Amino acid sequence: MNDVVKFLVENWYLLIAGVGVAVAVGFMLYHFFKLPTKEQIAKIKEWLLYAVTEAEKELGGGTGQLKLRQVYDLFVQRFPAVAAVISFDTFSLWVDEALEQMREMLAKNEQVAAYVENCFLVQEISEGVAIDG
């Protein structure tokens, strides 16, 4: 029998351990290089602007924690790999930035403000709250 084959047969566990270590290192490198880049973060922040606007439209003012929870749940569904790598604190900062952008849009753009507020008006009318006699 060849010396190399004899060595492999006698030390097969070393070969398996080496392959396992190589796979673990490869997996760690894959996840490291899969971390969000600036471009990916910019796209996520654009999506967050949409998500916070929709949450504002649905839930209205004074429901900050509920809106944050709703946006986070949608974020985890939409971007599970990113959600696994960033902290909730980082996510909260991104949401705060998106909220600032949304407030600026609502102040500057009447159509956006009407889009968000129209939902409340329709909801209040359907509930009989805003019907004037």
Short mmCIF file of N, CA and C in Angstrom, two decimals:
data_model
loop_
_atom_site.label_atom_id
_atom_site.label_comp_id
_atom_site.label_asym_id
_atom_site.label_seq_id
_atom_site.Cartn_x
_atom_site.Cartn_y
_atom_site.Cartn_z
N MET A 1 0.84 -1.18 0.00
CA MET A 1 0.00 0.00 0.00
C MET A 1 0.90 1.25 0.00
N ASN A 2 0.44 2.23 -0.67
CA ASN A 2 1.18 3.48 -0.76
C ASN A 2 1.24 4.14 0.62
N ASP A 3 2.34 4.84 0.91
CA ASP A 3 2.49 5.47 2.22
C ASP A 3 1.42 6.54 2.48
N VAL A 4 1.03 7.30 1.47
CA VAL A 4 0.02 8.35 1.63
C VAL A 4 -1.33 7.72 1.96
N VAL A 5 -1.70 6.69 1.24
CA VAL A 5 -2.96 6.02 1.48
C VAL A 5 -2.95 5.38 2.87
N LYS A 6 -1.84 4.78 3.25
CA LYS A 6 -1.72 4.18 4.57
C LYS A 6 -1.89 5.24 5.65
N PHE A 7 -1.26 6.42 5.44
CA PHE A 7 -1.39 7.52 6.42
C PHE A 7 -2.84 7.96 6.53
N LEU A 8 -3.53 8.12 5.39
CA LEU A 8 -4.93 8.55 5.39
C LEU A 8 -5.84 7.53 6.06
N VAL A 9 -5.59 6.28 5.82
CA VAL A 9 -6.41 5.22 6.43
C VAL A 9 -6.21 5.20 7.94
N GLU A 10 -4.99 5.37 8.38
CA GLU A 10 -4.70 5.33 9.80
C GLU A 10 -5.11 6.62 10.52
N ASN A 11 -5.16 7.75 9.81
CA ASN A 11 -5.45 9.04 10.43
C ASN A 11 -6.67 9.71 9.78
N TRP A 12 -7.67 8.94 9.47
CA TRP A 12 -8.86 9.48 8.79
C TRP A 12 -9.54 10.57 9.61
N TYR A 13 -9.48 10.48 10.92
CA TYR A 13 -10.10 11.48 11.80
C TYR A 13 -9.45 12.85 11.65
N LEU A 14 -8.13 12.87 11.36
CA LEU A 14 -7.45 14.15 11.13
C LEU A 14 -7.94 14.80 9.84
N LEU A 15 -8.17 13.97 8.84
CA LEU A 15 -8.69 14.47 7.57
C LEU A 15 -10.09 15.07 7.76
N ILE A 16 -10.93 14.39 8.49
CA ILE A 16 -12.29 14.89 8.73
C ILE A 16 -12.25 16.17 9.57
N ALA A 17 -11.39 16.21 10.57
CA ALA A 17 -11.26 17.42 11.39
C ALA A 17 -10.77 18.59 10.54
N GLY A 18 -9.81 18.34 9.66
CA GLY A 18 -9.29 19.39 8.78
C GLY A 18 -10.38 19.93 7.85
N VAL A 19 -11.17 19.04 7.29
CA VAL A 19 -12.26 19.46 6.42
C VAL A 19 -13.29 20.26 7.22
N GLY A 20 -13.58 19.82 8.44
CA GLY A 20 -14.53 20.54 9.29
C GLY A 20 -14.06 21.95 9.61
N VAL A 21 -12.78 22.09 9.93
CA VAL A 21 -12.22 23.41 10.22
C VAL A 21 -12.27 24.29 8.98
N ALA A 22 -11.95 23.73 7.83
CA ALA A 22 -11.98 24.49 6.58
C ALA A 22 -13.40 24.96 6.28
N VAL A 23 -14.39 24.10 6.49
CA VAL A 23 -15.79 24.48 6.26
C VAL A 23 -16.21 25.58 7.23
N ALA A 24 -15.82 25.47 8.49
CA ALA A 24 -16.18 26.49 9.48
C ALA A 24 -15.55 27.84 9.13
N VAL A 25 -14.29 27.84 8.73
CA VAL A 25 -13.63 29.09 8.33
C VAL A 25 -14.29 29.66 7.08
N GLY A 26 -14.61 28.81 6.14
CA GLY A 26 -15.30 29.26 4.92
C GLY A 26 -16.66 29.86 5.24
N PHE A 27 -17.39 29.24 6.14
CA PHE A 27 -18.70 29.75 6.55
C PHE A 27 -18.57 31.12 7.21
N MET A 28 -17.60 31.28 8.08
CA MET A 28 -17.39 32.56 8.77
C MET A 28 -17.00 33.65 7.76
N LEU A 29 -16.13 33.33 6.82
CA LEU A 29 -15.73 34.30 5.81
C LEU A 29 -16.91 34.68 4.92
N TYR A 30 -17.71 33.70 4.56
CA TYR A 30 -18.89 33.96 3.74
C TYR A 30 -19.82 34.96 4.44
N HIS A 31 -20.09 34.74 5.71
CA HIS A 31 -20.97 35.65 6.44
C HIS A 31 -20.33 37.02 6.67
N PHE A 32 -19.02 37.05 6.83
CA PHE A 32 -18.34 38.33 7.00
C PHE A 32 -18.46 39.17 5.74
N PHE A 33 -18.23 38.56 4.59
CA PHE A 33 -18.29 39.32 3.34
C PHE A 33 -19.72 39.57 2.89
N LYS A 34 -20.65 38.92 3.51
CA LYS A 34 -22.06 39.13 3.20
C LYS A 34 -22.66 40.28 4.01
N LEU A 35 -21.89 40.85 4.92
CA LEU A 35 -22.37 41.97 5.73
C LEU A 35 -22.80 43.12 4.81
N PRO A 36 -23.75 43.94 5.28
CA PRO A 36 -24.26 45.01 4.44
C PRO A 36 -23.19 46.02 4.04
N THR A 37 -23.19 46.38 2.78
CA THR A 37 -22.31 47.44 2.30
C THR A 37 -23.07 48.75 2.38
N LYS A 38 -22.38 49.83 2.07
CA LYS A 38 -23.04 51.15 2.11
C LYS A 38 -24.21 51.20 1.14
N GLU A 39 -24.05 50.59 0.00
CA GLU A 39 -25.13 50.58 -0.99
C GLU A 39 -26.33 49.79 -0.48
N GLN A 40 -26.06 48.63 0.12
CA GLN A 40 -27.15 47.84 0.68
C GLN A 40 -27.84 48.58 1.81
N ILE A 41 -27.07 49.25 2.65
CA ILE A 41 -27.64 50.02 3.77
C ILE A 41 -28.50 51.16 3.22
N ALA A 42 -28.05 51.80 2.15
CA ALA A 42 -28.83 52.88 1.54
C ALA A 42 -30.18 52.35 1.04
N LYS A 43 -30.17 51.17 0.43
CA LYS A 43 -31.43 50.59 -0.05
C LYS A 43 -32.34 50.21 1.11
N ILE A 44 -31.76 49.71 2.17
CA ILE A 44 -32.55 49.36 3.35
C ILE A 44 -33.17 50.62 3.94
N LYS A 45 -32.40 51.71 3.99
CA LYS A 45 -32.93 52.96 4.54
C LYS A 45 -34.04 53.52 3.66
N GLU A 46 -33.93 53.37 2.35
CA GLU A 46 -35.02 53.78 1.46
C GLU A 46 -36.28 52.99 1.77
N TRP A 47 -36.11 51.68 1.94
CA TRP A 47 -37.25 50.84 2.26
C TRP A 47 -37.83 51.23 3.63
N LEU A 48 -36.97 51.55 4.58
CA LEU A 48 -37.44 51.96 5.91
C LEU A 48 -38.28 53.23 5.84
N LEU A 49 -37.93 54.15 4.95
CA LEU A 49 -38.75 55.35 4.77
C LEU A 49 -40.16 54.96 4.34
N TYR A 50 -40.25 54.04 3.40
CA TYR A 50 -41.56 53.54 2.98
C TYR A 50 -42.28 52.86 4.15
N ALA A 51 -41.56 52.02 4.88
CA ALA A 51 -42.18 51.26 5.97
C ALA A 51 -42.69 52.17 7.09
N VAL A 52 -41.92 53.19 7.47
CA VAL A 52 -42.38 54.07 8.54
C VAL A 52 -43.55 54.94 8.07
N THR A 53 -43.55 55.30 6.78
CA THR A 53 -44.68 56.07 6.24
C THR A 53 -45.95 55.24 6.28
N GLU A 54 -45.84 53.98 5.89
CA GLU A 54 -47.01 53.09 5.94
C GLU A 54 -47.47 52.86 7.38
N ALA A 55 -46.51 52.71 8.29
CA ALA A 55 -46.87 52.52 9.70
C ALA A 55 -47.54 53.77 10.25
N GLU A 56 -47.06 54.93 9.87
CA GLU A 56 -47.69 56.19 10.29
C GLU A 56 -49.10 56.29 9.73
N LYS A 57 -49.25 55.87 8.49
CA LYS A 57 -50.56 55.91 7.84
C LYS A 57 -51.54 54.98 8.56
N GLU A 58 -51.08 53.79 8.92
CA GLU A 58 -51.95 52.81 9.56
C GLU A 58 -52.23 53.12 11.03
N LEU A 59 -51.20 53.53 11.76
CA LEU A 59 -51.32 53.62 13.22
C LEU A 59 -51.46 55.04 13.75
N GLY A 60 -51.02 56.03 12.99
CA GLY A 60 -51.16 57.42 13.43
C GLY A 60 -50.11 57.81 14.46
N GLY A 61 -50.28 59.03 14.99
CA GLY A 61 -49.33 59.56 15.95
C GLY A 61 -49.52 58.98 17.34
N GLY A 62 -48.49 59.11 18.15
CA GLY A 62 -48.56 58.66 19.53
C GLY A 62 -48.44 57.16 19.71
N THR A 63 -48.05 56.46 18.67
CA THR A 63 -47.93 55.00 18.76
C THR A 63 -46.51 54.57 18.40
N GLY A 64 -45.53 55.30 18.89
CA GLY A 64 -44.14 55.10 18.49
C GLY A 64 -43.63 53.69 18.66
N GLN A 65 -43.81 53.11 19.83
CA GLN A 65 -43.30 51.76 20.08
C GLN A 65 -44.02 50.71 19.22
N LEU A 66 -45.31 50.92 19.04
CA LEU A 66 -46.08 49.99 18.20
C LEU A 66 -45.63 50.08 16.75
N LYS A 67 -45.39 51.29 16.27
CA LYS A 67 -44.90 51.47 14.91
C LYS A 67 -43.51 50.86 14.75
N LEU A 68 -42.65 51.08 15.74
CA LEU A 68 -41.30 50.50 15.68
C LEU A 68 -41.37 48.99 15.61
N ARG A 69 -42.24 48.40 16.40
CA ARG A 69 -42.39 46.94 16.40
C ARG A 69 -42.89 46.44 15.05
N GLN A 70 -43.88 47.16 14.49
CA GLN A 70 -44.42 46.76 13.19
C GLN A 70 -43.35 46.85 12.10
N VAL A 71 -42.61 47.95 12.11
CA VAL A 71 -41.56 48.13 11.10
C VAL A 71 -40.46 47.09 11.29
N TYR A 72 -40.12 46.77 12.53
CA TYR A 72 -39.08 45.76 12.78
C TYR A 72 -39.54 44.39 12.29
N ASP A 73 -40.78 44.04 12.56
CA ASP A 73 -41.30 42.75 12.09
C ASP A 73 -41.24 42.66 10.57
N LEU A 74 -41.63 43.73 9.89
CA LEU A 74 -41.56 43.75 8.42
C LEU A 74 -40.11 43.67 7.94
N PHE A 75 -39.22 44.36 8.66
CA PHE A 75 -37.80 44.34 8.32
C PHE A 75 -37.23 42.93 8.42
N VAL A 76 -37.56 42.23 9.48
CA VAL A 76 -37.05 40.87 9.67
C VAL A 76 -37.57 39.95 8.56
N GLN A 77 -38.81 40.15 8.14
CA GLN A 77 -39.35 39.35 7.05
C GLN A 77 -38.69 39.68 5.72
N ARG A 78 -38.45 40.97 5.50
CA ARG A 78 -37.92 41.43 4.21
C ARG A 78 -36.41 41.21 4.09
N PHE A 79 -35.67 41.42 5.18
CA PHE A 79 -34.22 41.34 5.17
C PHE A 79 -33.71 40.43 6.30
N PRO A 80 -34.00 39.14 6.26
CA PRO A 80 -33.61 38.27 7.38
C PRO A 80 -32.10 38.18 7.58
N ALA A 81 -31.33 38.20 6.51
CA ALA A 81 -29.86 38.09 6.67
C ALA A 81 -29.31 39.34 7.34
N VAL A 82 -29.81 40.50 6.96
CA VAL A 82 -29.33 41.75 7.57
C VAL A 82 -29.78 41.83 9.02
N ALA A 83 -31.02 41.41 9.28
CA ALA A 83 -31.54 41.44 10.65
C ALA A 83 -30.70 40.56 11.57
N ALA A 84 -30.12 39.52 11.02
CA ALA A 84 -29.30 38.62 11.84
C ALA A 84 -27.95 39.24 12.19
N VAL A 85 -27.49 40.23 11.40
CA VAL A 85 -26.16 40.77 11.62
C VAL A 85 -26.14 42.13 12.30
N ILE A 86 -27.23 42.87 12.26
CA ILE A 86 -27.21 44.18 12.90
C ILE A 86 -27.96 44.13 14.22
N SER A 87 -27.61 45.03 15.09
CA SER A 87 -28.26 45.07 16.40
C SER A 87 -29.57 45.84 16.30
N PHE A 88 -30.43 45.65 17.28
CA PHE A 88 -31.69 46.37 17.32
C PHE A 88 -31.44 47.87 17.52
N ASP A 89 -30.38 48.21 18.24
CA ASP A 89 -30.03 49.62 18.43
C ASP A 89 -29.71 50.29 17.10
N THR A 90 -28.93 49.61 16.26
CA THR A 90 -28.62 50.14 14.94
C THR A 90 -29.89 50.30 14.12
N PHE A 91 -30.74 49.28 14.18
CA PHE A 91 -32.02 49.35 13.47
C PHE A 91 -32.84 50.54 13.95
N SER A 92 -32.90 50.76 15.24
CA SER A 92 -33.65 51.89 15.80
C SER A 92 -33.10 53.22 15.31
N LEU A 93 -31.78 53.33 15.20
CA LEU A 93 -31.18 54.55 14.67
C LEU A 93 -31.59 54.77 13.21
N TRP A 94 -31.59 53.69 12.43
CA TRP A 94 -32.02 53.79 11.04
C TRP A 94 -33.48 54.23 10.95
N VAL A 95 -34.32 53.70 11.84
CA VAL A 95 -35.73 54.07 11.85
C VAL A 95 -35.88 55.54 12.24
N ASP A 96 -35.11 55.99 13.20
CA ASP A 96 -35.16 57.41 13.58
C ASP A 96 -34.80 58.31 12.40
N GLU A 97 -33.78 57.91 11.63
CA GLU A 97 -33.42 58.68 10.44
C GLU A 97 -34.57 58.69 9.43
N ALA A 98 -35.20 57.54 9.24
CA ALA A 98 -36.32 57.44 8.30
C ALA A 98 -37.50 58.29 8.78
N LEU A 99 -37.73 58.32 10.09
CA LEU A 99 -38.81 59.15 10.62
C LEU A 99 -38.54 60.64 10.38
N GLU A 100 -37.29 61.05 10.53
CA GLU A 100 -36.94 62.44 10.25
C GLU A 100 -37.21 62.78 8.78
N GLN A 101 -36.80 61.87 7.90
CA GLN A 101 -37.05 62.08 6.47
C GLN A 101 -38.55 62.15 6.20
N MET A 102 -39.32 61.27 6.84
CA MET A 102 -40.76 61.26 6.63
C MET A 102 -41.38 62.57 7.10
N ARG A 103 -40.96 63.05 8.25
CA ARG A 103 -41.50 64.33 8.76
C ARG A 103 -41.19 65.47 7.81
N GLU A 104 -39.97 65.48 7.27
CA GLU A 104 -39.61 66.51 6.30
C GLU A 104 -40.48 66.39 5.06
N MET A 105 -40.71 65.17 4.59
CA MET A 105 -41.56 64.97 3.42
C MET A 105 -42.98 65.42 3.69
N LEU A 106 -43.51 65.10 4.87
CA LEU A 106 -44.87 65.51 5.21
C LEU A 106 -44.99 67.02 5.27
N ALA A 107 -43.94 67.68 5.75
CA ALA A 107 -43.97 69.14 5.86
C ALA A 107 -43.83 69.81 4.50
N LYS A 108 -43.06 69.22 3.60
CA LYS A 108 -42.77 69.84 2.31
C LYS A 108 -43.71 69.41 1.18
N ASN A 109 -44.28 68.24 1.28
CA ASN A 109 -45.05 67.69 0.17
C ASN A 109 -46.50 67.46 0.61
N GLU A 110 -47.40 68.27 0.10
CA GLU A 110 -48.81 68.17 0.50
C GLU A 110 -49.43 66.86 0.06
N GLN A 111 -48.98 66.33 -1.07
CA GLN A 111 -49.55 65.06 -1.56
C GLN A 111 -49.19 63.90 -0.63
N VAL A 112 -47.97 63.90 -0.14
CA VAL A 112 -47.56 62.85 0.80
C VAL A 112 -48.35 63.01 2.10
N ALA A 113 -48.49 64.25 2.57
CA ALA A 113 -49.25 64.49 3.79
C ALA A 113 -50.70 64.06 3.61
N ALA A 114 -51.28 64.36 2.44
CA ALA A 114 -52.66 63.95 2.18
C ALA A 114 -52.77 62.43 2.12
N TYR A 115 -51.76 61.78 1.56
CA TYR A 115 -51.75 60.32 1.49
C TYR A 115 -51.80 59.71 2.89
N VAL A 116 -50.97 60.23 3.79
CA VAL A 116 -50.92 59.70 5.15
C VAL A 116 -52.18 60.08 5.92
N GLU A 117 -52.60 61.33 5.82
CA GLU A 117 -53.75 61.81 6.60
C GLU A 117 -55.08 61.31 6.05
N ASN A 118 -55.16 61.06 4.76
CA ASN A 118 -56.41 60.61 4.15
C ASN A 118 -56.87 59.30 4.76
N CYS A 119 -55.94 58.46 5.10
CA CYS A 119 -56.29 57.18 5.72
C CYS A 119 -57.02 57.41 7.03
N PHE A 120 -56.56 58.40 7.83
CA PHE A 120 -57.21 58.67 9.10
C PHE A 120 -58.60 59.25 8.89
N LEU A 121 -58.75 60.12 7.89
CA LEU A 121 -60.04 60.72 7.62
C LEU A 121 -61.05 59.66 7.20
N VAL A 122 -60.63 58.77 6.32
CA VAL A 122 -61.52 57.70 5.88
C VAL A 122 -61.86 56.80 7.06
N GLN A 123 -60.89 56.50 7.90
CA GLN A 123 -61.12 55.65 9.06
C GLN A 123 -62.08 56.33 10.04
N GLU A 124 -61.89 57.62 10.29
CA GLU A 124 -62.75 58.33 11.22
C GLU A 124 -64.18 58.42 10.67
N ILE A 125 -64.33 58.64 9.39
CA ILE A 125 -65.67 58.70 8.79
C ILE A 125 -66.34 57.35 8.90
N SER A 126 -65.62 56.28 8.64
CA SER A 126 -66.22 54.96 8.71
C SER A 126 -66.59 54.60 10.14
N GLU A 127 -65.88 55.18 11.11
CA GLU A 127 -66.21 54.93 12.51
C GLU A 127 -67.24 55.92 13.04
N GLY A 128 -67.59 56.92 12.22
CA GLY A 128 -68.59 57.91 12.63
C GLY A 128 -68.02 58.98 13.52
N VAL A 129 -66.71 59.16 13.56
CA VAL A 129 -66.08 60.13 14.46
C VAL A 129 -66.04 61.51 13.84
N ALA A 130 -65.74 61.59 12.54
CA ALA A 130 -65.50 62.90 11.93
C ALA A 130 -66.69 63.38 11.10
N ILE A 131 -67.84 62.82 11.25
CA ILE A 131 -68.98 63.23 10.47
C ILE A 131 -69.57 64.50 11.08
N ASP A 132 -69.55 65.54 10.27
CA ASP A 132 -70.13 66.81 10.71
C ASP A 132 -71.58 66.88 10.23
N GLY A 133 -72.46 67.41 11.09
CA GLY A 133 -73.87 67.45 10.74
C GLY A 133 -74.33 68.60 9.97
#
